[in-house]
mmCIF file of N, CA and C in Angstrom:
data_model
loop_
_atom_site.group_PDB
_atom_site.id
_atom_site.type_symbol
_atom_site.label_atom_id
_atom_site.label_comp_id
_atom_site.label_asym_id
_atom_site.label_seq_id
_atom_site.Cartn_x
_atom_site.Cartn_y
_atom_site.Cartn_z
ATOM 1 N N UNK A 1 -10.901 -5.963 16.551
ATOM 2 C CA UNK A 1 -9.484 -6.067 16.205
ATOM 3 C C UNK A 1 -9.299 -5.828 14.720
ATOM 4 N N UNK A 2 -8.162 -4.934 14.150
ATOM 5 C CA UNK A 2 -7.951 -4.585 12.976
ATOM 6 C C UNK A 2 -7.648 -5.512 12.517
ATOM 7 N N UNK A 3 -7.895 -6.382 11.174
ATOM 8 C CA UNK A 3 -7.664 -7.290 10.228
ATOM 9 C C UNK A 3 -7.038 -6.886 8.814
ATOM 10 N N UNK A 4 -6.101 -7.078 7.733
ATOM 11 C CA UNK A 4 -5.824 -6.475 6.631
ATOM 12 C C UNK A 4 -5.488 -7.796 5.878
ATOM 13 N N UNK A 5 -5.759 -7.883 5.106
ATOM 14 C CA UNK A 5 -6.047 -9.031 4.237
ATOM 15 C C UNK A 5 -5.714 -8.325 2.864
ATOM 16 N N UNK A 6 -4.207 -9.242 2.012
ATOM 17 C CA UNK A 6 -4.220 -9.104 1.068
ATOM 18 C C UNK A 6 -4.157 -10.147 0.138
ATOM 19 N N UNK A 7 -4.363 -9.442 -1.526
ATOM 20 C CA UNK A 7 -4.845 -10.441 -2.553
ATOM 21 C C UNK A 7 -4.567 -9.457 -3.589
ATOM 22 N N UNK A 8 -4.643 -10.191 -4.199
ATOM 23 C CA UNK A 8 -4.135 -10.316 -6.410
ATOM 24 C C UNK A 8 -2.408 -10.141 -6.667
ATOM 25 N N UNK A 9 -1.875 -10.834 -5.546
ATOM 26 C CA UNK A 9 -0.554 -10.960 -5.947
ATOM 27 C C UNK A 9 -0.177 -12.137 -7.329
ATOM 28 N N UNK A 10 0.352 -12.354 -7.911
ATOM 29 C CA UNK A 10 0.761 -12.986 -8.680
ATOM 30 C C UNK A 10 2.351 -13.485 -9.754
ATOM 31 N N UNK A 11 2.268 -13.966 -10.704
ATOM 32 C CA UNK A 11 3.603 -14.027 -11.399
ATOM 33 C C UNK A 11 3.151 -13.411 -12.867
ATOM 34 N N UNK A 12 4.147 -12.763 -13.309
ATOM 35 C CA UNK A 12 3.609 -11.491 -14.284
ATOM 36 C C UNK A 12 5.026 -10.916 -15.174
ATOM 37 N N UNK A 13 4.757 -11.305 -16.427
ATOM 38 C CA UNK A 13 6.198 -11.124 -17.023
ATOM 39 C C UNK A 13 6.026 -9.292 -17.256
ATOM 40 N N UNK A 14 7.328 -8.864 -17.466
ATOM 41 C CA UNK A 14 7.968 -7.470 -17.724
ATOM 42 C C UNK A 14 7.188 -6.882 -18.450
ATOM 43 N N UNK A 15 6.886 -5.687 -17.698
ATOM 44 C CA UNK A 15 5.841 -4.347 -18.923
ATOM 45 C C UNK A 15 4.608 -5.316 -18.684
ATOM 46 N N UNK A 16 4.067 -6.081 -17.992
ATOM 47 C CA UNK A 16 2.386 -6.559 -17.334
ATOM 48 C C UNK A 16 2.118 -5.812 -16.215
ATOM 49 N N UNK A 17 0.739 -6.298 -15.545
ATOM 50 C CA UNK A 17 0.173 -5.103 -14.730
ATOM 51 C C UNK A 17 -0.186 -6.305 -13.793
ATOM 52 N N UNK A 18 -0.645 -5.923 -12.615
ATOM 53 C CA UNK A 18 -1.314 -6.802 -11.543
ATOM 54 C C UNK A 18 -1.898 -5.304 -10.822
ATOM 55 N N UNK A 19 -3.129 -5.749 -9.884
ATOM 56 C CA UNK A 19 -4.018 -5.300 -8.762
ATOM 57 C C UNK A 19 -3.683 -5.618 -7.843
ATOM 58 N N UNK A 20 -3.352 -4.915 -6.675
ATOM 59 C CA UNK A 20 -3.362 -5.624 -5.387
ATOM 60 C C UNK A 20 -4.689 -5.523 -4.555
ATOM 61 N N UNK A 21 -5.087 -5.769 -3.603
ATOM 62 C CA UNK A 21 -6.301 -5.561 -2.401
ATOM 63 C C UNK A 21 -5.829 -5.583 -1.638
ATOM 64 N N UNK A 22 -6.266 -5.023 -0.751
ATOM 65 C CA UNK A 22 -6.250 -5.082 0.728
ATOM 66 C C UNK A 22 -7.508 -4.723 1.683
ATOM 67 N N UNK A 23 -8.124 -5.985 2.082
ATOM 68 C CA UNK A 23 -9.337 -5.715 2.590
ATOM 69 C C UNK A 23 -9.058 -5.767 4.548
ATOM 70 N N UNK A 24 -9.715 -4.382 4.823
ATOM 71 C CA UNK A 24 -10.131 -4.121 5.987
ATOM 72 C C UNK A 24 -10.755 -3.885 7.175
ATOM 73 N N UNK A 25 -10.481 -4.774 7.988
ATOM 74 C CA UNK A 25 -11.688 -4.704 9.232
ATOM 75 C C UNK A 25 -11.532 -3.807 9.660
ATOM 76 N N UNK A 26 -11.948 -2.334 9.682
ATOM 77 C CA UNK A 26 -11.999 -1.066 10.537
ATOM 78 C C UNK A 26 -12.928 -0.632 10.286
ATOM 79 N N UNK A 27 -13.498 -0.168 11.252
ATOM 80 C CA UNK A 27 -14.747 0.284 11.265
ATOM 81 C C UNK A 27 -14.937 2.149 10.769
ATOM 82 N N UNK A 28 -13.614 2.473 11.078
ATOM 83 C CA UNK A 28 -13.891 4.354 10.776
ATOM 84 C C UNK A 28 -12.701 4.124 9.315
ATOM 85 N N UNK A 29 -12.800 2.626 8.510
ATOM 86 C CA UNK A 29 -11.343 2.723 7.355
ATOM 87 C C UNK A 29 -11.194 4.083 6.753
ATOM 88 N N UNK A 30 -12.232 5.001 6.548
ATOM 89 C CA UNK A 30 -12.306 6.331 5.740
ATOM 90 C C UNK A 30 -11.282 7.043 6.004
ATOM 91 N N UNK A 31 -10.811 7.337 7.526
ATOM 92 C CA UNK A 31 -9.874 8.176 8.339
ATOM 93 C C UNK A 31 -8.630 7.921 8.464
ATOM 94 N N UNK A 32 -8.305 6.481 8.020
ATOM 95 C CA UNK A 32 -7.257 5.514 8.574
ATOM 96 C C UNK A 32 -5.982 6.010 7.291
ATOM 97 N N UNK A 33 -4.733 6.269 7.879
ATOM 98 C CA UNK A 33 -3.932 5.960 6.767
ATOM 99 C C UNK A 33 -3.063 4.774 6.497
ATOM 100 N N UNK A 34 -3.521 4.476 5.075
ATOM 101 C CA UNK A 34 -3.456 3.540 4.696
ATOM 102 C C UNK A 34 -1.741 3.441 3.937
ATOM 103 N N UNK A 35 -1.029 2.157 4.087
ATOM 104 C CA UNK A 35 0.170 2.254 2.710
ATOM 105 C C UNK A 35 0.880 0.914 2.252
ATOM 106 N N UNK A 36 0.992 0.498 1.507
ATOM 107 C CA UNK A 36 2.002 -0.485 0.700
ATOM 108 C C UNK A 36 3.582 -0.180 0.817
ATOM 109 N N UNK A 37 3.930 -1.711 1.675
ATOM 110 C CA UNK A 37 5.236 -1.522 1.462
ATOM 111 C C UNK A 37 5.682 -2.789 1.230
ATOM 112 N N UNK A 38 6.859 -2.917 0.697
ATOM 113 C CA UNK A 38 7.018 -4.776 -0.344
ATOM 114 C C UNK A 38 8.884 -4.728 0.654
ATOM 115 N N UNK A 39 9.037 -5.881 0.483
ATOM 116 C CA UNK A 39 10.437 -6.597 0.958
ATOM 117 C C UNK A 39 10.524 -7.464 -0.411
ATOM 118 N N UNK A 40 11.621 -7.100 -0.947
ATOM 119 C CA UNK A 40 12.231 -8.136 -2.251
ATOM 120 C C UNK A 40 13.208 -8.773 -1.240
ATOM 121 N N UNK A 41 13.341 -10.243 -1.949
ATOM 122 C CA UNK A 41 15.014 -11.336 -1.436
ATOM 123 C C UNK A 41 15.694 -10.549 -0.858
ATOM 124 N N UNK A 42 16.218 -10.793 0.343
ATOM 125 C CA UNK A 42 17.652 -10.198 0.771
ATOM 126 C C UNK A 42 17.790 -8.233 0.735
ATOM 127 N N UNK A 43 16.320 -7.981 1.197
ATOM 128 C CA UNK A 43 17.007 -6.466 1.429
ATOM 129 C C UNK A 43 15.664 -6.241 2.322
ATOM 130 N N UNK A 44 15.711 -5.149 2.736
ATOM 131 C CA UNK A 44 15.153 -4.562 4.151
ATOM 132 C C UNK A 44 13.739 -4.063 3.048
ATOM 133 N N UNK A 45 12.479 -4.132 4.248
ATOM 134 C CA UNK A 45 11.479 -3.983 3.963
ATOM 135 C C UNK A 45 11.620 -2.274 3.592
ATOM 136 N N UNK A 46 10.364 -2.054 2.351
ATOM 137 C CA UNK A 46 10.665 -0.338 1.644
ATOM 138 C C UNK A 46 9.359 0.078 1.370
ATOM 139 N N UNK A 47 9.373 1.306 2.042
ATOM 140 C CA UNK A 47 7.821 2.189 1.240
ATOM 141 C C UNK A 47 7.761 1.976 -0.125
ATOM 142 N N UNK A 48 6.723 1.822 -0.255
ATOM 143 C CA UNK A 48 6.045 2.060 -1.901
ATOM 144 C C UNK A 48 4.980 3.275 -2.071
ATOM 145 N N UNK A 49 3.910 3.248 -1.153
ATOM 146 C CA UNK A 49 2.809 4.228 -1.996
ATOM 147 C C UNK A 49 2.228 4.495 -0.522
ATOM 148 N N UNK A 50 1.670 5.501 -0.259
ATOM 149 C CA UNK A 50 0.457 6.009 0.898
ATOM 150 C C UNK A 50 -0.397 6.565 0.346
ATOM 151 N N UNK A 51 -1.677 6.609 1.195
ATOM 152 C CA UNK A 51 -2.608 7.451 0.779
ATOM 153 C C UNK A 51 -3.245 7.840 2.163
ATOM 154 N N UNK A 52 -3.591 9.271 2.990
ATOM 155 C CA UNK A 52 -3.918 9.603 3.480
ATOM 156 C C UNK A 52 -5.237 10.453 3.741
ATOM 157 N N UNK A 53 -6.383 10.410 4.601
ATOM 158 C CA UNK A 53 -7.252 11.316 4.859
ATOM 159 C C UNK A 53 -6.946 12.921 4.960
ATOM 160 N N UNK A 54 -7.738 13.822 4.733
ATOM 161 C CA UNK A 54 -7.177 14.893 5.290
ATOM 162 C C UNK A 54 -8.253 16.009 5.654
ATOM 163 N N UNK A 55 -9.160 15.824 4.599
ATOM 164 C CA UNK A 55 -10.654 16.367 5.269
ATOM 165 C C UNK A 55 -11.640 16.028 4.626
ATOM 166 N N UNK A 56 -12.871 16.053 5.107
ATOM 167 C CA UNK A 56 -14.007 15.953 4.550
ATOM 168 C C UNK A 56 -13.702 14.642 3.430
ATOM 169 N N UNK A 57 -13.557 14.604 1.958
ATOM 170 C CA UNK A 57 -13.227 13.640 0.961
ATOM 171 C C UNK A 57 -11.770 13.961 0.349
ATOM 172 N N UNK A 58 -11.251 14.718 1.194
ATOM 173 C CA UNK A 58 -9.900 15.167 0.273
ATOM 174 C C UNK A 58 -8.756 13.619 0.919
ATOM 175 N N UNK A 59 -7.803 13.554 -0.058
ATOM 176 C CA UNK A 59 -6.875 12.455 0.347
ATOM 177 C C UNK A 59 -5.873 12.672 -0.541
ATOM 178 N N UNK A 60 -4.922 12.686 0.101
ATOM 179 C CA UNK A 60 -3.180 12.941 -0.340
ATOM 180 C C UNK A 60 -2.875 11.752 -0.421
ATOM 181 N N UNK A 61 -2.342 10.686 -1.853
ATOM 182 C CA UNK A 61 -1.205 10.135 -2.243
ATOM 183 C C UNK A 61 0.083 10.115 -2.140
ATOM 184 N N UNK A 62 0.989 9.040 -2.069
ATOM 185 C CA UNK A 62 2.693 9.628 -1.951
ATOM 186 C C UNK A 62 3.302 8.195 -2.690
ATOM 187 N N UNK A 63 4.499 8.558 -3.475
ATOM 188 C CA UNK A 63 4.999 7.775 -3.995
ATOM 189 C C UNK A 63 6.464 7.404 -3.981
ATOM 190 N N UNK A 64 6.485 6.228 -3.517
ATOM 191 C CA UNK A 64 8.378 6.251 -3.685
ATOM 192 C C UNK A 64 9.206 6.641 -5.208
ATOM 193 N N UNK A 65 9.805 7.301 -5.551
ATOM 194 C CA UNK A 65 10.678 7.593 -6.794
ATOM 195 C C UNK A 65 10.587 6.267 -7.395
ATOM 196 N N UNK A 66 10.656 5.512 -7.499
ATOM 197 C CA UNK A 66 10.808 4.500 -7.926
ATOM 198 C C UNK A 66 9.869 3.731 -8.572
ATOM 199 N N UNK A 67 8.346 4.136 -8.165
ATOM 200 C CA UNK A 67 7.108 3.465 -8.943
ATOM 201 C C UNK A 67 6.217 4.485 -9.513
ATOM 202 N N UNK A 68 6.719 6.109 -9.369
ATOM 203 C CA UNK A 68 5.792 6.838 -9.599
ATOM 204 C C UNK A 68 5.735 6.739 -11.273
ATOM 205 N N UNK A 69 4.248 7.362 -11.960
ATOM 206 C CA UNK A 69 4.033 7.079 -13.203
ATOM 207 C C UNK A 69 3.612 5.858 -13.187
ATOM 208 N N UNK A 70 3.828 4.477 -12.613
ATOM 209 C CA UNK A 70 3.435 3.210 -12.989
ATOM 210 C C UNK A 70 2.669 2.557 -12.164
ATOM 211 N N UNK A 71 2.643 3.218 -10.745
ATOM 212 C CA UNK A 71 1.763 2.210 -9.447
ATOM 213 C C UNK A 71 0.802 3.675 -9.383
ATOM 214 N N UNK A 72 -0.379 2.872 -8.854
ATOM 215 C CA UNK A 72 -1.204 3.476 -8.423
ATOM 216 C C UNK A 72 -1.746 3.403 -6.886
ATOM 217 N N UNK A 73 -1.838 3.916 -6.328
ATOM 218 C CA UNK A 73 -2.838 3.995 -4.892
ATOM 219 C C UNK A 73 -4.267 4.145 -4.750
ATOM 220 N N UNK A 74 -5.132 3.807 -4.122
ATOM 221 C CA UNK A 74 -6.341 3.784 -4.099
ATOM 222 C C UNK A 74 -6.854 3.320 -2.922
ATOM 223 N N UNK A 75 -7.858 3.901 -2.611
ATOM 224 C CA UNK A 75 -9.176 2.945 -1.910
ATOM 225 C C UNK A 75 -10.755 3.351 -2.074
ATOM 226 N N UNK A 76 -11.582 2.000 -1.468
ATOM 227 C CA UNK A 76 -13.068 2.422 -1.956
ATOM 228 C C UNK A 76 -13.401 2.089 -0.332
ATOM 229 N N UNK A 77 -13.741 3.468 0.073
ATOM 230 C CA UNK A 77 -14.202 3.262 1.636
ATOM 231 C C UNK A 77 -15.404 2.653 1.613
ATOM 232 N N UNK A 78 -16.329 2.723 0.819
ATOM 233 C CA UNK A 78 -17.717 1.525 1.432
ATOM 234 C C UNK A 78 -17.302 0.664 1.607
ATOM 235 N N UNK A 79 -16.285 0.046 0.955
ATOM 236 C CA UNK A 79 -15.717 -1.597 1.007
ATOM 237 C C UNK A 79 -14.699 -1.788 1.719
ATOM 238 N N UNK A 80 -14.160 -0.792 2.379
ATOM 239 C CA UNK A 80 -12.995 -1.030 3.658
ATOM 240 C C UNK A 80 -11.794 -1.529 2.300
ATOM 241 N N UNK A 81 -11.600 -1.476 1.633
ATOM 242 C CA UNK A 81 -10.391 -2.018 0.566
ATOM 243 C C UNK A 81 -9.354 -0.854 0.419
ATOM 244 N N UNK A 82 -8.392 -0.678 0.114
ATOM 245 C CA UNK A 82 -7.067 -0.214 -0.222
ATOM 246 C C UNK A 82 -6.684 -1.463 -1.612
ATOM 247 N N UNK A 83 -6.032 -0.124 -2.543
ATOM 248 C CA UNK A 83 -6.083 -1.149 -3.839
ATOM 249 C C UNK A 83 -4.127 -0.451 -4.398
ATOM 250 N N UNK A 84 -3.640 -1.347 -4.828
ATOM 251 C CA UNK A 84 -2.248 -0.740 -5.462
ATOM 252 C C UNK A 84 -2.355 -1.500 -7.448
ATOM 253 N N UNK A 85 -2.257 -0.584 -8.074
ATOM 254 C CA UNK A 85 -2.310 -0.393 -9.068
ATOM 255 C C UNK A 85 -1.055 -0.647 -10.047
ATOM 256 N N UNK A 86 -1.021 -1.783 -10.405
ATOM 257 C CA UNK A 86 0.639 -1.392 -10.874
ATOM 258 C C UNK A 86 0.494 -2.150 -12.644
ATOM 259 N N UNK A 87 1.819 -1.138 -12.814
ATOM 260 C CA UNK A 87 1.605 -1.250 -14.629
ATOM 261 C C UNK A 87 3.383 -0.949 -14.753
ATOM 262 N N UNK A 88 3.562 -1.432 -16.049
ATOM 263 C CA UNK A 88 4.841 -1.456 -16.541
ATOM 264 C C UNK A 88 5.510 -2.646 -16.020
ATOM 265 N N UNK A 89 5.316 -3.592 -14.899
ATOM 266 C CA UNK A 89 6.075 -3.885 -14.116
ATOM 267 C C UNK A 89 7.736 -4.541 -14.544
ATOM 268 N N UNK A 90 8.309 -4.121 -13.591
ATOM 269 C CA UNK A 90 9.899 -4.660 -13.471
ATOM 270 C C UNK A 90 10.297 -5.617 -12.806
ATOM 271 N N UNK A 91 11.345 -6.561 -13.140
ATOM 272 C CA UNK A 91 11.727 -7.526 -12.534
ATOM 273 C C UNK A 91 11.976 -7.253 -10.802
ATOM 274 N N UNK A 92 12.497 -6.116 -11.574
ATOM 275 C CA UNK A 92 13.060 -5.279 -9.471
ATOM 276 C C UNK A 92 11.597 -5.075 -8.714
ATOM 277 N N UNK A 93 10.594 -5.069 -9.223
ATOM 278 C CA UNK A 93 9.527 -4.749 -8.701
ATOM 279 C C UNK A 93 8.806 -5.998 -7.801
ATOM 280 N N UNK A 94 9.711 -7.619 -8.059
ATOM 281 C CA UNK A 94 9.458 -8.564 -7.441
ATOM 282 C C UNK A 94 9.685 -8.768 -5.746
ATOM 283 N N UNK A 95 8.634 -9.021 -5.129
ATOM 284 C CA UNK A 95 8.607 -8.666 -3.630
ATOM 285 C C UNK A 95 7.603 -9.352 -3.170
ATOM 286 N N UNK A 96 6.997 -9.232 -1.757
ATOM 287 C CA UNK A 96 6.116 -9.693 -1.108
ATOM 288 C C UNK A 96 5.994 -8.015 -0.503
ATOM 289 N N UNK A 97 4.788 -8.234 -1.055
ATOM 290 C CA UNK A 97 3.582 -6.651 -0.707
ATOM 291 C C UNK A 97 2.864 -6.306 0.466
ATOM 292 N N UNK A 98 3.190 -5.664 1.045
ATOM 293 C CA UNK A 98 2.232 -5.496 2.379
ATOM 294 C C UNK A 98 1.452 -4.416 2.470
ATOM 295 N N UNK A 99 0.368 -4.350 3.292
ATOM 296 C CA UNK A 99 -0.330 -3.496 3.149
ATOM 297 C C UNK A 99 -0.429 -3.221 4.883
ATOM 298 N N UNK A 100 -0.286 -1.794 5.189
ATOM 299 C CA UNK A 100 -0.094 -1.182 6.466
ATOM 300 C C UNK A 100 -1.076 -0.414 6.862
ATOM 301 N N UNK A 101 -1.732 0.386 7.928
ATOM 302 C CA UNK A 101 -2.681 0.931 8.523
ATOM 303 C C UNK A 101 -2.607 1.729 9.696
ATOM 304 N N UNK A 102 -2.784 2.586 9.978
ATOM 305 C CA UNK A 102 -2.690 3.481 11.363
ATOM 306 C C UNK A 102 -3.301 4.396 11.225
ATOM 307 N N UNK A 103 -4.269 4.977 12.540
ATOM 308 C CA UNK A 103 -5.250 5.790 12.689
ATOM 309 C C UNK A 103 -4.651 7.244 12.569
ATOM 310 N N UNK A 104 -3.056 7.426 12.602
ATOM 311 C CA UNK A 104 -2.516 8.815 12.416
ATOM 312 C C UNK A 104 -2.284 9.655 11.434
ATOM 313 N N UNK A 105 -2.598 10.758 11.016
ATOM 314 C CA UNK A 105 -2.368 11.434 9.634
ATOM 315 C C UNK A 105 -1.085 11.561 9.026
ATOM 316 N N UNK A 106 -0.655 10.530 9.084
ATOM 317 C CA UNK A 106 0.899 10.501 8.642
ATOM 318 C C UNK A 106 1.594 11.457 7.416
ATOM 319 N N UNK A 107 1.460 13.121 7.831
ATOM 320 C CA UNK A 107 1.663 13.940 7.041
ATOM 321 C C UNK A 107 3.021 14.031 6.765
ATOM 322 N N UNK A 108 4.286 14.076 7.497
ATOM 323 C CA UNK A 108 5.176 13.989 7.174
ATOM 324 C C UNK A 108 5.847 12.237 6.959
ATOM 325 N N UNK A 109 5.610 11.407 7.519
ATOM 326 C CA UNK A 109 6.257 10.410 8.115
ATOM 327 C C UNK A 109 5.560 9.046 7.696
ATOM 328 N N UNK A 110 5.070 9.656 6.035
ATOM 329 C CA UNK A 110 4.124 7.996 5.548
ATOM 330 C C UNK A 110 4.799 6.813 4.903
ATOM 331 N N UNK A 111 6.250 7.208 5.368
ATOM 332 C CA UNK A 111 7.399 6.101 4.430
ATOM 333 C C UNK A 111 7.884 5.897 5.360
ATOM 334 N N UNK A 112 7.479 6.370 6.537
ATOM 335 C CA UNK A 112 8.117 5.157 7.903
ATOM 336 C C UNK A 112 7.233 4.091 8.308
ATOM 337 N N UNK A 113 7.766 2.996 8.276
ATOM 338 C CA UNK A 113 6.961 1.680 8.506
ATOM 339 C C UNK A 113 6.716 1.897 10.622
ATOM 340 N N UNK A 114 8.004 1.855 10.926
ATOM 341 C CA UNK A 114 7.348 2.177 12.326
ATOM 342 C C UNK A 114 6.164 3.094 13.320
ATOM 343 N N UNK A 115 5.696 3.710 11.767
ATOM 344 C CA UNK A 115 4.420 4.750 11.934
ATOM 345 C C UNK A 115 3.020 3.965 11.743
ATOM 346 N N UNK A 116 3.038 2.598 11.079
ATOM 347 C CA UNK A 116 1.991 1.756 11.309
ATOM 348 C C UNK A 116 1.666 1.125 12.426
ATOM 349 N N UNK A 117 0.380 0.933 12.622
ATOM 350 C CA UNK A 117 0.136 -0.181 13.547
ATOM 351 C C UNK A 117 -0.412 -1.693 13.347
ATOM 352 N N UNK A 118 -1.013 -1.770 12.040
ATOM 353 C CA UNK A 118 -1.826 -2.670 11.598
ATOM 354 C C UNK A 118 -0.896 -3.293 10.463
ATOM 355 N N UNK A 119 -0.460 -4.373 9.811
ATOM 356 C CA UNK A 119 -0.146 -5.022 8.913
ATOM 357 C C UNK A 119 -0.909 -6.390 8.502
ATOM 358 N N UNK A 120 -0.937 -6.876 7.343
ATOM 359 C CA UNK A 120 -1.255 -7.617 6.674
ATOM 360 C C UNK A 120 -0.098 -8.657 6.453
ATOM 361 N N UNK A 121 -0.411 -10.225 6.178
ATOM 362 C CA UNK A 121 0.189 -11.212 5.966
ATOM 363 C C UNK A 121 1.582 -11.073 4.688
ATOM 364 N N UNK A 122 0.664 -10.190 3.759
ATOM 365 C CA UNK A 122 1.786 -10.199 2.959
ATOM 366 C C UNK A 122 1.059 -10.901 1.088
ATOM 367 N N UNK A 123 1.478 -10.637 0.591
ATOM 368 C CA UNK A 123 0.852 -10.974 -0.844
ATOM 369 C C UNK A 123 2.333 -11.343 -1.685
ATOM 370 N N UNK A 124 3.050 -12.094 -2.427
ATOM 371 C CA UNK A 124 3.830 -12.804 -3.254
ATOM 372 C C UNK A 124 3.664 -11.891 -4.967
ATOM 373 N N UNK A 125 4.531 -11.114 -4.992
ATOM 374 C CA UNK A 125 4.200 -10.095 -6.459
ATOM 375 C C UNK A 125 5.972 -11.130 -6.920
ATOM 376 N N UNK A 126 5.832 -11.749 -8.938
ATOM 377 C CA UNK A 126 7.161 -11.841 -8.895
ATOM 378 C C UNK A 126 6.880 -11.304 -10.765
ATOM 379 N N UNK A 127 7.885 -10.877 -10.777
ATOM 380 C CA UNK A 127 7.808 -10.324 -12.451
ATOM 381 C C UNK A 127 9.130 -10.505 -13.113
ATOM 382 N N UNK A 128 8.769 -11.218 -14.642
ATOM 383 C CA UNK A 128 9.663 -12.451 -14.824
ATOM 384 C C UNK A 128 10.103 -11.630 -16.000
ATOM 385 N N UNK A 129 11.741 -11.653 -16.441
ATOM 386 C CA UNK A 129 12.290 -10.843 -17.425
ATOM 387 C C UNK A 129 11.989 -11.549 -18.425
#
Protein backbone atom coordinates (compact mmCIF):
# COMPACT_ATOMS: atom_id res chain seq x y z
CA UNK A 1 0.00 0.00 0.00
CA UNK A 2 1.25 3.50 -1.07
CA UNK A 3 2.28 5.59 2.02
CA UNK A 4 3.41 9.54 1.63
CA UNK A 5 4.62 11.03 4.56
CA UNK A 6 5.31 14.60 4.97
CA UNK A 7 7.85 16.80 6.97
CA UNK A 8 9.84 20.15 7.43
CA UNK A 9 6.78 22.16 7.58
CA UNK A 10 7.17 24.96 9.88
CA UNK A 11 6.63 28.82 11.04
CA UNK A 12 9.00 31.11 9.05
CA UNK A 13 8.93 34.89 8.87
CA UNK A 14 8.81 36.78 5.21
CA UNK A 15 11.77 36.42 2.60
CA UNK A 16 12.85 32.82 4.89
CA UNK A 17 13.08 29.48 3.27
CA UNK A 18 11.78 26.03 4.55
CA UNK A 19 12.27 22.24 2.91
CA UNK A 20 9.54 20.16 2.57
CA UNK A 21 9.79 15.98 2.33
CA UNK A 22 7.82 13.71 1.32
CA UNK A 23 8.77 10.24 1.97
CA UNK A 24 7.47 7.27 -0.08
CA UNK A 25 6.40 3.79 0.11
CA UNK A 26 6.51 2.80 -3.64
CA UNK A 27 8.33 0.50 -4.77
CA UNK A 28 8.82 1.65 -8.77
CA UNK A 29 8.84 5.81 -6.88
CA UNK A 30 11.31 6.55 -10.02
CA UNK A 31 8.20 6.34 -12.55
CA UNK A 32 5.59 7.77 -10.28
CA UNK A 33 4.40 11.36 -10.78
CA UNK A 34 4.91 13.09 -8.11
CA UNK A 35 3.27 16.91 -6.92
CA UNK A 36 2.67 19.48 -4.10
CA UNK A 37 -0.41 21.02 -3.59
CA UNK A 38 -1.20 23.37 -0.29
CA UNK A 39 -4.92 24.59 0.88
CA UNK A 40 -4.47 28.09 2.73
CA UNK A 41 -7.68 29.17 5.41
CA UNK A 42 -10.83 29.35 3.62
CA UNK A 43 -10.04 28.63 -0.07
CA UNK A 44 -10.05 25.47 -2.19
CA UNK A 45 -7.11 23.19 -2.31
CA UNK A 46 -4.29 24.56 -5.39
CA UNK A 47 -1.43 23.10 -7.47
CA UNK A 48 1.88 24.25 -6.61
CA UNK A 49 4.76 22.27 -8.35
CA UNK A 50 4.97 18.65 -10.32
CA UNK A 51 7.59 16.77 -11.36
CA UNK A 52 7.24 14.00 -13.78
CA UNK A 53 9.14 10.84 -15.32
CA UNK A 54 9.52 10.76 -18.90
CA UNK A 55 12.38 8.54 -19.95
CA UNK A 56 15.24 6.82 -19.04
CA UNK A 57 16.52 9.88 -16.25
CA UNK A 58 14.82 12.69 -18.00
CA UNK A 59 12.01 14.51 -15.70
CA UNK A 60 9.83 17.51 -16.48
CA UNK A 61 9.05 20.09 -13.63
CA UNK A 62 5.89 22.45 -13.63
CA UNK A 63 5.14 25.41 -11.72
CA UNK A 64 2.15 27.35 -10.67
CA UNK A 65 2.73 31.27 -11.71
CA UNK A 66 2.76 32.03 -8.50
CA UNK A 67 5.93 30.26 -6.89
CA UNK A 68 7.99 30.05 -9.93
CA UNK A 69 11.67 31.57 -9.35
CA UNK A 70 11.20 30.81 -5.54
CA UNK A 71 9.95 27.01 -4.98
CA UNK A 72 11.72 24.33 -6.05
CA UNK A 73 10.74 20.65 -6.98
CA UNK A 74 12.77 17.71 -6.52
CA UNK A 75 13.28 14.15 -5.75
CA UNK A 76 16.07 11.56 -4.79
CA UNK A 77 14.75 8.18 -6.10
CA UNK A 78 17.12 5.89 -3.97
CA UNK A 79 15.31 7.38 -1.06
CA UNK A 80 11.70 7.25 -2.38
CA UNK A 81 11.58 11.23 -1.18
CA UNK A 82 10.00 14.13 -3.19
CA UNK A 83 11.43 17.43 -1.76
CA UNK A 84 9.74 21.21 -2.32
CA UNK A 85 12.19 23.87 -2.03
CA UNK A 86 10.98 27.13 -1.08
CA UNK A 87 12.73 30.57 -0.68
CA UNK A 88 11.54 34.14 -0.52
CA UNK A 89 8.58 33.03 1.30
CA UNK A 90 5.19 35.06 1.52
CA UNK A 91 2.67 35.43 3.96
CA UNK A 92 0.16 34.16 1.08
CA UNK A 93 2.36 31.26 0.83
CA UNK A 94 0.84 30.08 4.35
CA UNK A 95 -1.01 26.67 3.90
CA UNK A 96 -1.01 23.08 4.75
CA UNK A 97 1.20 21.25 1.99
CA UNK A 98 0.42 18.12 0.49
CA UNK A 99 2.21 15.95 -1.31
CA UNK A 100 0.35 13.76 -4.17
CA UNK A 101 1.35 10.62 -6.30
CA UNK A 102 0.02 8.64 -9.28
CA UNK A 103 1.51 6.07 -11.48
CA UNK A 104 0.27 8.25 -14.70
CA UNK A 105 2.48 10.56 -16.81
CA UNK A 106 0.53 13.43 -16.09
CA UNK A 107 1.68 15.31 -19.27
CA UNK A 108 -0.98 17.55 -19.74
CA UNK A 109 -3.09 17.39 -16.52
CA UNK A 110 -0.34 17.74 -13.48
CA UNK A 111 -2.41 20.66 -11.80
CA UNK A 112 -5.37 18.51 -11.55
CA UNK A 113 -5.60 17.10 -8.12
CA UNK A 114 -8.25 14.55 -9.31
CA UNK A 115 -5.33 13.02 -11.43
CA UNK A 116 -3.73 11.71 -8.11
CA UNK A 117 -4.20 8.70 -6.39
CA UNK A 118 -1.99 8.71 -3.40
CA UNK A 119 -1.96 11.70 -0.83
CA UNK A 120 -0.20 12.49 2.22
CA UNK A 121 -1.52 13.79 5.70
CA UNK A 122 -0.55 17.14 5.04
CA UNK A 123 2.44 19.30 6.56
CA UNK A 124 1.44 22.98 8.42
CA UNK A 125 3.78 25.76 6.28
CA UNK A 126 2.83 29.45 8.07
CA UNK A 127 4.95 32.61 7.12
CA UNK A 128 4.70 35.49 9.40
CA UNK A 129 4.76 39.26 7.98
Amino acid sequence: QVQLVESGGGLVQAGGSLRLSCAASIRTFSVYSMAWFRRAPGKEREFVAAIRWSSGTTYYAYYTDSVKGRFTISRDNAENTLYLRMNSLKPEDTAVYYCAATRESVVSSYALSNKYNYWGQGTQVTVSS
